[in-house]
PDB file of C-alpha atoms in Angstrom:
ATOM      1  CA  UNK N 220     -21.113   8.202  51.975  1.00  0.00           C
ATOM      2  CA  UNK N 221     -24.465   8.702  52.757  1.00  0.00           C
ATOM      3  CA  UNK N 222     -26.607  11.650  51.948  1.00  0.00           C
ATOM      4  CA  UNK N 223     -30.195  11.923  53.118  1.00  0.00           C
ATOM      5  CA  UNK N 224     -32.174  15.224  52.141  1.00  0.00           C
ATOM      6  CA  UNK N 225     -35.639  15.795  54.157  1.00  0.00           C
ATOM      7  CA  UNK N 226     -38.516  18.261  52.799  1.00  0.00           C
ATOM      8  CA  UNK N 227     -40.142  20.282  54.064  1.00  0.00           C
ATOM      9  CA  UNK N 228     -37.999  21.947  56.723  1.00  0.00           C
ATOM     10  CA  UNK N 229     -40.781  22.831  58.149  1.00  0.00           C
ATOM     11  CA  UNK N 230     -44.146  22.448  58.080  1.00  0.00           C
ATOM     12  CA  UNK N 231     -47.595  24.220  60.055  1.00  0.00           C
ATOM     13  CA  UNK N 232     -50.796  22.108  60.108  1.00  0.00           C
ATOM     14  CA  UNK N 233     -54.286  22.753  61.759  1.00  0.00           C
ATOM     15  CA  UNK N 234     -54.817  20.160  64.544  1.00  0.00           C
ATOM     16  CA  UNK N 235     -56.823  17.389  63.192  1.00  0.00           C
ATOM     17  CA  UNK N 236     -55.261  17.456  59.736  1.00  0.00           C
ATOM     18  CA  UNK N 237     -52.735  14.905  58.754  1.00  0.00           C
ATOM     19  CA  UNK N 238     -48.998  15.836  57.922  1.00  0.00           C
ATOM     20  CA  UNK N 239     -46.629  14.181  55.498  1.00  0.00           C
ATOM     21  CA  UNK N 240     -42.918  14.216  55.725  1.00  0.00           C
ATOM     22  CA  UNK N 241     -40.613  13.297  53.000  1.00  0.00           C
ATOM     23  CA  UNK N 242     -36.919  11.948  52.768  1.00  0.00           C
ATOM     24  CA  UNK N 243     -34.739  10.390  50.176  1.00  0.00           C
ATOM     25  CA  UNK N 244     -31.591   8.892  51.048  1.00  0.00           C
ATOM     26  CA  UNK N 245     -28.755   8.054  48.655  1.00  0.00           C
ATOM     27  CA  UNK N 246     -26.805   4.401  49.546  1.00  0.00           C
ATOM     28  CA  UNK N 247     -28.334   1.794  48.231  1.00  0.00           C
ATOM     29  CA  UNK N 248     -26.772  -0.412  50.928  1.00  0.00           C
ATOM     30  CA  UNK N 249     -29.028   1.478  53.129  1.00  0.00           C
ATOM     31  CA  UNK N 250     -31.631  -0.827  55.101  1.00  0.00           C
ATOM     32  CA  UNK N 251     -32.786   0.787  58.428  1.00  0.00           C
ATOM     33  CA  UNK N 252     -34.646   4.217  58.254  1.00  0.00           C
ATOM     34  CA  UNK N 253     -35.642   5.042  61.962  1.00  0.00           C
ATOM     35  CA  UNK N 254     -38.053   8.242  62.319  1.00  0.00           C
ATOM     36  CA  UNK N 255     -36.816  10.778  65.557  1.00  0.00           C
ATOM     37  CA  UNK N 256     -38.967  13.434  67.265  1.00  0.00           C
ATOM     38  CA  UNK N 257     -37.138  16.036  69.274  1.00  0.00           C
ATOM     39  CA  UNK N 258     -38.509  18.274  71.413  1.00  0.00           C
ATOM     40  CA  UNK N 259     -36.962  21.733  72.475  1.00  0.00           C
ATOM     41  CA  UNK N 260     -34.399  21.649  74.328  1.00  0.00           C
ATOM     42  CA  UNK N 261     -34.609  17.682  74.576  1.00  0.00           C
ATOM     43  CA  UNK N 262     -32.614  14.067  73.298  1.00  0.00           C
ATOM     44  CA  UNK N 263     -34.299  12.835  69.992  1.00  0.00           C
ATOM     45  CA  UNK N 264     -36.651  10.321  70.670  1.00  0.00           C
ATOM     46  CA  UNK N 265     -37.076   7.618  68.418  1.00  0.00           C
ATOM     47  CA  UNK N 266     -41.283   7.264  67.035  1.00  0.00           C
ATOM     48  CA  UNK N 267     -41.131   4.478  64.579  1.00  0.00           C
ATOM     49  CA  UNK N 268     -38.471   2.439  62.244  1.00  0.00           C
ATOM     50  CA  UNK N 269     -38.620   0.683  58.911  1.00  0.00           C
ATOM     51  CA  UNK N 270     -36.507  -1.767  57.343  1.00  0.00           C
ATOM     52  CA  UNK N 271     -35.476  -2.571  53.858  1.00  0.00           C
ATOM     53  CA  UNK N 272     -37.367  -6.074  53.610  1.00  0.00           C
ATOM     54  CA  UNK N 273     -41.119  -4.234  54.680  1.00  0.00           C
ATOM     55  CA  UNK N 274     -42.949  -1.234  52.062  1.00  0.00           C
ATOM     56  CA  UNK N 275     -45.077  -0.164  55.225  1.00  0.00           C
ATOM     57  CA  UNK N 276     -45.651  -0.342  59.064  1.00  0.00           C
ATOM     58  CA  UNK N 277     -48.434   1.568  60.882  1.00  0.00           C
ATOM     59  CA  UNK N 278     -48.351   2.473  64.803  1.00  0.00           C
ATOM     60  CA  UNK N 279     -51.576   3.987  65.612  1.00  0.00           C
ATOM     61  CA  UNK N 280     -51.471   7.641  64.015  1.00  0.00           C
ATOM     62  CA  UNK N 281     -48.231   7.236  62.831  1.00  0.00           C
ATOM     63  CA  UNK N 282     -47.223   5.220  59.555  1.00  0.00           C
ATOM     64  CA  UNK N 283     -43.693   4.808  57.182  1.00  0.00           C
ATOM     65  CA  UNK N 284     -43.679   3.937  54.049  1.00  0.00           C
ATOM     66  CA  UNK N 285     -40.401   2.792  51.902  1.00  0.00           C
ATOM     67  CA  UNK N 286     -39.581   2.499  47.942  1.00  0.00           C
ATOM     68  CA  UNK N 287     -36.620   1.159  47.559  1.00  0.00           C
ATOM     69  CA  UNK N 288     -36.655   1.318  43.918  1.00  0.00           C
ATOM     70  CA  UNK N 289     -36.867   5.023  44.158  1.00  0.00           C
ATOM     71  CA  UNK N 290     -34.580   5.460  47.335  1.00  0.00           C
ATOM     72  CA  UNK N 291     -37.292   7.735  49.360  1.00  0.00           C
ATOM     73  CA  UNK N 292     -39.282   6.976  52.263  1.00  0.00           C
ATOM     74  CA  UNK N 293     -41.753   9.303  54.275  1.00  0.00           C
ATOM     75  CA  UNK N 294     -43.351   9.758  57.749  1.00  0.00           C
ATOM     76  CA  UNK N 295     -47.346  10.322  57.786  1.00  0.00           C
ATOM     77  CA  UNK N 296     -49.126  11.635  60.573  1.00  0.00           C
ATOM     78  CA  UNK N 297     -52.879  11.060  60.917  1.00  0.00           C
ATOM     79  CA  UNK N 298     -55.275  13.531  63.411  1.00  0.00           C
ATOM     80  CA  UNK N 299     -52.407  15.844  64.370  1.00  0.00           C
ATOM     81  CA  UNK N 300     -52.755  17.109  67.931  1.00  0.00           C
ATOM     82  CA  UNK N 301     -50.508  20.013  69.126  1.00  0.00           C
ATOM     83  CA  UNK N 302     -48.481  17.397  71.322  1.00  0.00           C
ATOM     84  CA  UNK N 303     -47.102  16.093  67.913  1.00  0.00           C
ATOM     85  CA  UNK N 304     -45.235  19.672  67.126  1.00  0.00           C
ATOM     86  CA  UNK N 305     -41.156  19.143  67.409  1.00  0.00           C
ATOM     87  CA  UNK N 306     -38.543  18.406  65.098  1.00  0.00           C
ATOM     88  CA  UNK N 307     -39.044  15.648  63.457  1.00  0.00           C
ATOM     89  CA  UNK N 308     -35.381  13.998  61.872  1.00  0.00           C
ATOM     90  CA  UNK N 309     -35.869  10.971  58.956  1.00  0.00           C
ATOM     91  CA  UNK N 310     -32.436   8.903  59.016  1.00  0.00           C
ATOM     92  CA  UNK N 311     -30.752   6.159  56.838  1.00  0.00           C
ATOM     93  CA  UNK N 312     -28.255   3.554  57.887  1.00  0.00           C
ATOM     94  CA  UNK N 313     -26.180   0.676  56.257  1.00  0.00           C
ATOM     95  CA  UNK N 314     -25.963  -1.106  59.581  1.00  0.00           C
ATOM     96  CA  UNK N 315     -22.677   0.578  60.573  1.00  0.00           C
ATOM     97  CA  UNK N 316     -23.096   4.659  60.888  1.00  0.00           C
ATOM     98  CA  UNK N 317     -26.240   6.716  60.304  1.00  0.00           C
ATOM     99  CA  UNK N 318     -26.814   9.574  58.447  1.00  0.00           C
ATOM    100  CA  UNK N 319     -29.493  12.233  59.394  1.00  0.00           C
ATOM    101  CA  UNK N 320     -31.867  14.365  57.123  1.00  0.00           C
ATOM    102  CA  UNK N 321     -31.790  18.251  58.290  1.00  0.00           C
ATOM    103  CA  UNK N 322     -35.120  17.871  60.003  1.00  0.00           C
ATOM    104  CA  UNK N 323     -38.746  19.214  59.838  1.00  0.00           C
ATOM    105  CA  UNK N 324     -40.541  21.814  62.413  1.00  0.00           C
ATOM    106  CA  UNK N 325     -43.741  20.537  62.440  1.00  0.00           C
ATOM    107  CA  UNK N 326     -46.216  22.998  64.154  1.00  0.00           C
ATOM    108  CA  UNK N 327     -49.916  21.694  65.313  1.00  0.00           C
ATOM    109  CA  UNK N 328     -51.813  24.862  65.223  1.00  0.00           C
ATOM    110  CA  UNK N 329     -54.901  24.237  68.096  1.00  0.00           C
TER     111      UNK N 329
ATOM    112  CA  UNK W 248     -31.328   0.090  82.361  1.00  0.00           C
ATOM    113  CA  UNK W 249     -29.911   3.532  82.699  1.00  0.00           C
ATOM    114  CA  UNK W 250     -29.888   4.639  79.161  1.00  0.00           C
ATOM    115  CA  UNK W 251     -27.584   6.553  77.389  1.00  0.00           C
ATOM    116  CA  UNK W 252     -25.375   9.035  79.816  1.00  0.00           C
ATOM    117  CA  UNK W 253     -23.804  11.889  78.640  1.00  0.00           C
ATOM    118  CA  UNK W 254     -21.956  14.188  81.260  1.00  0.00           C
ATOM    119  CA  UNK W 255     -21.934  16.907  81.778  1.00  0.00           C
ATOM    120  CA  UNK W 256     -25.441  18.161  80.722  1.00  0.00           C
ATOM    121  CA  UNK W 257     -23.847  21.678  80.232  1.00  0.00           C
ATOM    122  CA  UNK W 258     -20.393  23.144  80.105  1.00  0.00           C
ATOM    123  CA  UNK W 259     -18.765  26.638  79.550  1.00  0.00           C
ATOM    124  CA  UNK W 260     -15.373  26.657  78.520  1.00  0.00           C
ATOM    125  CA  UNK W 261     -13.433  29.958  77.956  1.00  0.00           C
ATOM    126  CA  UNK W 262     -11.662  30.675  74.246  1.00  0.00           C
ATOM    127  CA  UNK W 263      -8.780  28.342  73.719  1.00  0.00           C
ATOM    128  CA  UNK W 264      -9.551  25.834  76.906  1.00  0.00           C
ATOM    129  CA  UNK W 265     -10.363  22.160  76.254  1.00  0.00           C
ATOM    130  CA  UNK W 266     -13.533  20.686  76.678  1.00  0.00           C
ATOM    131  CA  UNK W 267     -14.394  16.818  77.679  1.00  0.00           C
ATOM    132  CA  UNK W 268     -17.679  15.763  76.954  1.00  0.00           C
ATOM    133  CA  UNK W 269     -18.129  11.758  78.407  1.00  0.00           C
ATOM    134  CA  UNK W 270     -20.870   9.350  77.421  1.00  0.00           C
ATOM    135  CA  UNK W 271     -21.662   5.998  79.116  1.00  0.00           C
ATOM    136  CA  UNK W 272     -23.551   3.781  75.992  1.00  0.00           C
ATOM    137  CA  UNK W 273     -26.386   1.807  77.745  1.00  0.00           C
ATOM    138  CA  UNK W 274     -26.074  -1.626  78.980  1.00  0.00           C
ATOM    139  CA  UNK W 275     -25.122  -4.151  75.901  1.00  0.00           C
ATOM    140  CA  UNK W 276     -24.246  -1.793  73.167  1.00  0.00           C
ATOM    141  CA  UNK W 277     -21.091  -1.700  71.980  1.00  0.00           C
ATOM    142  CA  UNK W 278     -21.476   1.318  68.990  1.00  0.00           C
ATOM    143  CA  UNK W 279     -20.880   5.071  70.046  1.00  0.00           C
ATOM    144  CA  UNK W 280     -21.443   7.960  67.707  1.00  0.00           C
ATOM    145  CA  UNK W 281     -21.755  11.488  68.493  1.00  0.00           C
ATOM    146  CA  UNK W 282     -23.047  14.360  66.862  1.00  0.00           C
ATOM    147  CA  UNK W 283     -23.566  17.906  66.867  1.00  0.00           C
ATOM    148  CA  UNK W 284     -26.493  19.958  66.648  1.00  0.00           C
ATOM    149  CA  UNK W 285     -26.163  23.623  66.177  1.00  0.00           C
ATOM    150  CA  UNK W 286     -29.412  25.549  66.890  1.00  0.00           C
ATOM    151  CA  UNK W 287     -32.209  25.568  64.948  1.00  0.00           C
ATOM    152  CA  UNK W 288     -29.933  22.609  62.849  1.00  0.00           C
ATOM    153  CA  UNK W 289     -30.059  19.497  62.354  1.00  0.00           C
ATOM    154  CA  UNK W 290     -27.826  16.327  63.699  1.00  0.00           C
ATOM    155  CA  UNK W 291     -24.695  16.603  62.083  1.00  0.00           C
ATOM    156  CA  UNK W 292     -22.421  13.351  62.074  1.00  0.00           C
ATOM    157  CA  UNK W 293     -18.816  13.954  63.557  1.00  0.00           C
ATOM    158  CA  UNK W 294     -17.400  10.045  64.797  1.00  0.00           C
ATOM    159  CA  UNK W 295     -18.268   6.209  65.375  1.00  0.00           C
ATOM    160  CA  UNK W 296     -16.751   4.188  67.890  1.00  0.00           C
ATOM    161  CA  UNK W 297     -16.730   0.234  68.974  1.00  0.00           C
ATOM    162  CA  UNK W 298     -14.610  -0.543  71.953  1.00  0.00           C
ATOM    163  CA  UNK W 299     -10.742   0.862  71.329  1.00  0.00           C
ATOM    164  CA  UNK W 300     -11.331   1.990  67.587  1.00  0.00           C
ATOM    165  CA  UNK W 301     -12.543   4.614  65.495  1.00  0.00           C
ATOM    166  CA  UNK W 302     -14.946   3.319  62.630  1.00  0.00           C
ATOM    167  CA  UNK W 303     -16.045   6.274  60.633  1.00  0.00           C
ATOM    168  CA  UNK W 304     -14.440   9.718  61.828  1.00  0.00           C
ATOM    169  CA  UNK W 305     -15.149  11.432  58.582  1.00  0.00           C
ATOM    170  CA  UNK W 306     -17.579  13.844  60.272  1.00  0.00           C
ATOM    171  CA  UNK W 307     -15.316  15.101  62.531  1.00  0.00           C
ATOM    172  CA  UNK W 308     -12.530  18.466  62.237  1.00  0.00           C
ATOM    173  CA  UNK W 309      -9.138  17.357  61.201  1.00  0.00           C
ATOM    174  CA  UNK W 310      -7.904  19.752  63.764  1.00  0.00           C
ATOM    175  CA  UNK W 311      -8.665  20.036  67.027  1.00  0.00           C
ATOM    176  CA  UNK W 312     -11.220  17.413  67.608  1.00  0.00           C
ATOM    177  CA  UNK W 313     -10.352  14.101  68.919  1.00  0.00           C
ATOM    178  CA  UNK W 314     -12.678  11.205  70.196  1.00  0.00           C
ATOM    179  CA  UNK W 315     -12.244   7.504  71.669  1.00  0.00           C
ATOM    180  CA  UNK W 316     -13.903   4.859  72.993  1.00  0.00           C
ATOM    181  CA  UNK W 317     -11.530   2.951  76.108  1.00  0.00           C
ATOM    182  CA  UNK W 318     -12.089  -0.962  76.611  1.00  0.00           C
ATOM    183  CA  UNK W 319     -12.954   0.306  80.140  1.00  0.00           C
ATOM    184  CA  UNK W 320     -14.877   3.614  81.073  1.00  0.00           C
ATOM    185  CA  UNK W 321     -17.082   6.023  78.955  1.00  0.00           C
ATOM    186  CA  UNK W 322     -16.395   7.087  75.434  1.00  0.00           C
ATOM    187  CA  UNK W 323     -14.642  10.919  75.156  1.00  0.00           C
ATOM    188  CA  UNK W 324     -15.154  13.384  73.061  1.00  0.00           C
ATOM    189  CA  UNK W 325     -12.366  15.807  73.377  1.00  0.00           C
ATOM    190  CA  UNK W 326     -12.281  19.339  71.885  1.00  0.00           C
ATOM    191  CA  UNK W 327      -8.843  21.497  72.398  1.00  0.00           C
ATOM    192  CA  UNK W 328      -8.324  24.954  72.488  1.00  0.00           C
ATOM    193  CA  UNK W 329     -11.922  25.598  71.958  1.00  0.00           C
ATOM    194  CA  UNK W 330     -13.382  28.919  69.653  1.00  0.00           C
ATOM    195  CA  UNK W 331     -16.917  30.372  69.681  1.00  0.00           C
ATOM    196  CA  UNK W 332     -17.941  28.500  66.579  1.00  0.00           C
ATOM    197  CA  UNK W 333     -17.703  25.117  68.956  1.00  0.00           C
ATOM    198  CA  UNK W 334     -20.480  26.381  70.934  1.00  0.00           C
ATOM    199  CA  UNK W 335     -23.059  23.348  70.111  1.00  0.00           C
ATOM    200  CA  UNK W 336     -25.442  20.628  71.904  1.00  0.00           C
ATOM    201  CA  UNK W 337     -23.138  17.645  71.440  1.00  0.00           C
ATOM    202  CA  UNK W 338     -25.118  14.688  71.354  1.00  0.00           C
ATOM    203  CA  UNK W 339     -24.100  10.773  72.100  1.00  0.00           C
ATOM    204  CA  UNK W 340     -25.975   7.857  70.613  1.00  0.00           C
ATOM    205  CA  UNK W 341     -25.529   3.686  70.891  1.00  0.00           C
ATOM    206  CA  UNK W 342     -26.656   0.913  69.911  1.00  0.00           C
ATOM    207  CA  UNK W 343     -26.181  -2.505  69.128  1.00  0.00           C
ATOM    208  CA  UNK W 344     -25.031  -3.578  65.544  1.00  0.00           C
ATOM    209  CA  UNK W 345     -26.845  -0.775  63.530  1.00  0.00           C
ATOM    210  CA  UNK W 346     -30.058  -0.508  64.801  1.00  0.00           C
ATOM    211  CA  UNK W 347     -32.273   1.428  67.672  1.00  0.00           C
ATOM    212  CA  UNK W 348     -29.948   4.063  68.362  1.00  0.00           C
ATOM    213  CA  UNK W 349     -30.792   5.598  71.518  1.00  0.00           C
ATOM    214  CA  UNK W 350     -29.531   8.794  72.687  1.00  0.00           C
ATOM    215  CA  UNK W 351     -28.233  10.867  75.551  1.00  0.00           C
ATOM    216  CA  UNK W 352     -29.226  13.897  76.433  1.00  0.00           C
ATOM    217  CA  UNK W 353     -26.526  15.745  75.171  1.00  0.00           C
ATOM    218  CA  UNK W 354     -24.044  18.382  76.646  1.00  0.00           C
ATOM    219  CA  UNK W 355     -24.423  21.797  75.849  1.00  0.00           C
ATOM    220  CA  UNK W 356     -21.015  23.603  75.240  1.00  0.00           C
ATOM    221  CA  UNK W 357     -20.677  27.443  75.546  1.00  0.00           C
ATOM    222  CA  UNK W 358     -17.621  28.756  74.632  1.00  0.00           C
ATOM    223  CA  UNK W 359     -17.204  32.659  75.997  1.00  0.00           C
TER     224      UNK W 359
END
């Protein structure tokens, strides 16, 4: 099945700077990778989504980017603000079941 | 649209009780998966569901663990005789076919 490993696990940032998050996934049948922030203590919420047919898609300070060829595919934040620390999840899925990376504590230092 | 519902929000069950955890999928969707988060862990895969059959279970304990999805009423997640190490947020998802998962927000199990 599907096995998706996401680095860092976690990550501290000064608010302002950008942060990069990085995941590769393992099926190449896989064509949706959806981006989750959680929150303590809350659902995950889902930020942003690529699919297989697109390299890139941008909303606002928050971009994807996908190589397919190379089976990895990250999460960029631009001008960090300490709103934007959570758990951030990276996931892969065929179109049936998804499969989860192990996550990323991303702290916005003020 | 009332979203994904997940009931209840949190349950303590005593060593060797059963717990039910029930989630309503949101209007439309016809996919149910649920996972498990330990703290400080990620979203670990246990089961996925369409209406009256089990998908992809491969996530889930042989033993034990047990989950379905009725043509009428919410989908179950069913844990029996329940140990410490079951003490988890247990979290519901669905979507249409593959895509935009949304979630519920979870049930918290303590077992004591």
């Amino acid at each position: 099945g599907e096995n998706v490993e996401q680095h860092p696990s976690t990550l501290s940032v000064q608010e302002g700077d950008s942060a990069v998050i990085k995941c590769t996934y393992s099926d190449s049948a896989s064509n949706y990778f959806p981006w989750y922030k959680q929150e303590l203590g809350k659902r995950p919420q889902l930020i942003i989504d690529i699919r297989s047919n697109v390299g890139e898609k941008k909303d606002q300070r928050i971009a994807v980017t996908l190589n397919k060829t190379a089976k990895h595919f990250s999460l960029h934040i631009t001008e960090t603000q300490p709103e934007d620390s959570a758990v951030y999840f990276c996931a892969a899925s065929t179109g049936n079941d998804m499969r989860f990376g192990a996550g990323t504590r991303l702290t916005v230092k003020p | 649209n009332a979203g994904v519902m997940q009931n209840p929000r949190h349950l303590v069950r005593r060593r060797g009780q059963e717990a039910r955890l029930r989630c309503s999928p949101m209007k439309g969707h016809s996919h149910v998966y649920w996972y498990r988060q330990l703290p400080e862990e990620g979203l670990k895969f246990m089961v996925y569901l369409q209406k009256e059959n089990i998908i992809d279970e491969s996530g889930m304990p042989k033993e034990r663990f047990s989950a379905e999805f009725p043509k009428e009423g919410p989908s179950i997640l069913r844990i029996q005789q329940v140990v410490r190490g079951d003490s988890a947020a247990y979290f519901c998802a669905s979507s249409k076919q593959g895509a935009g998962y949304t979630f519920g927000s979870g049930t918290r199990l303590t077992v004591v």
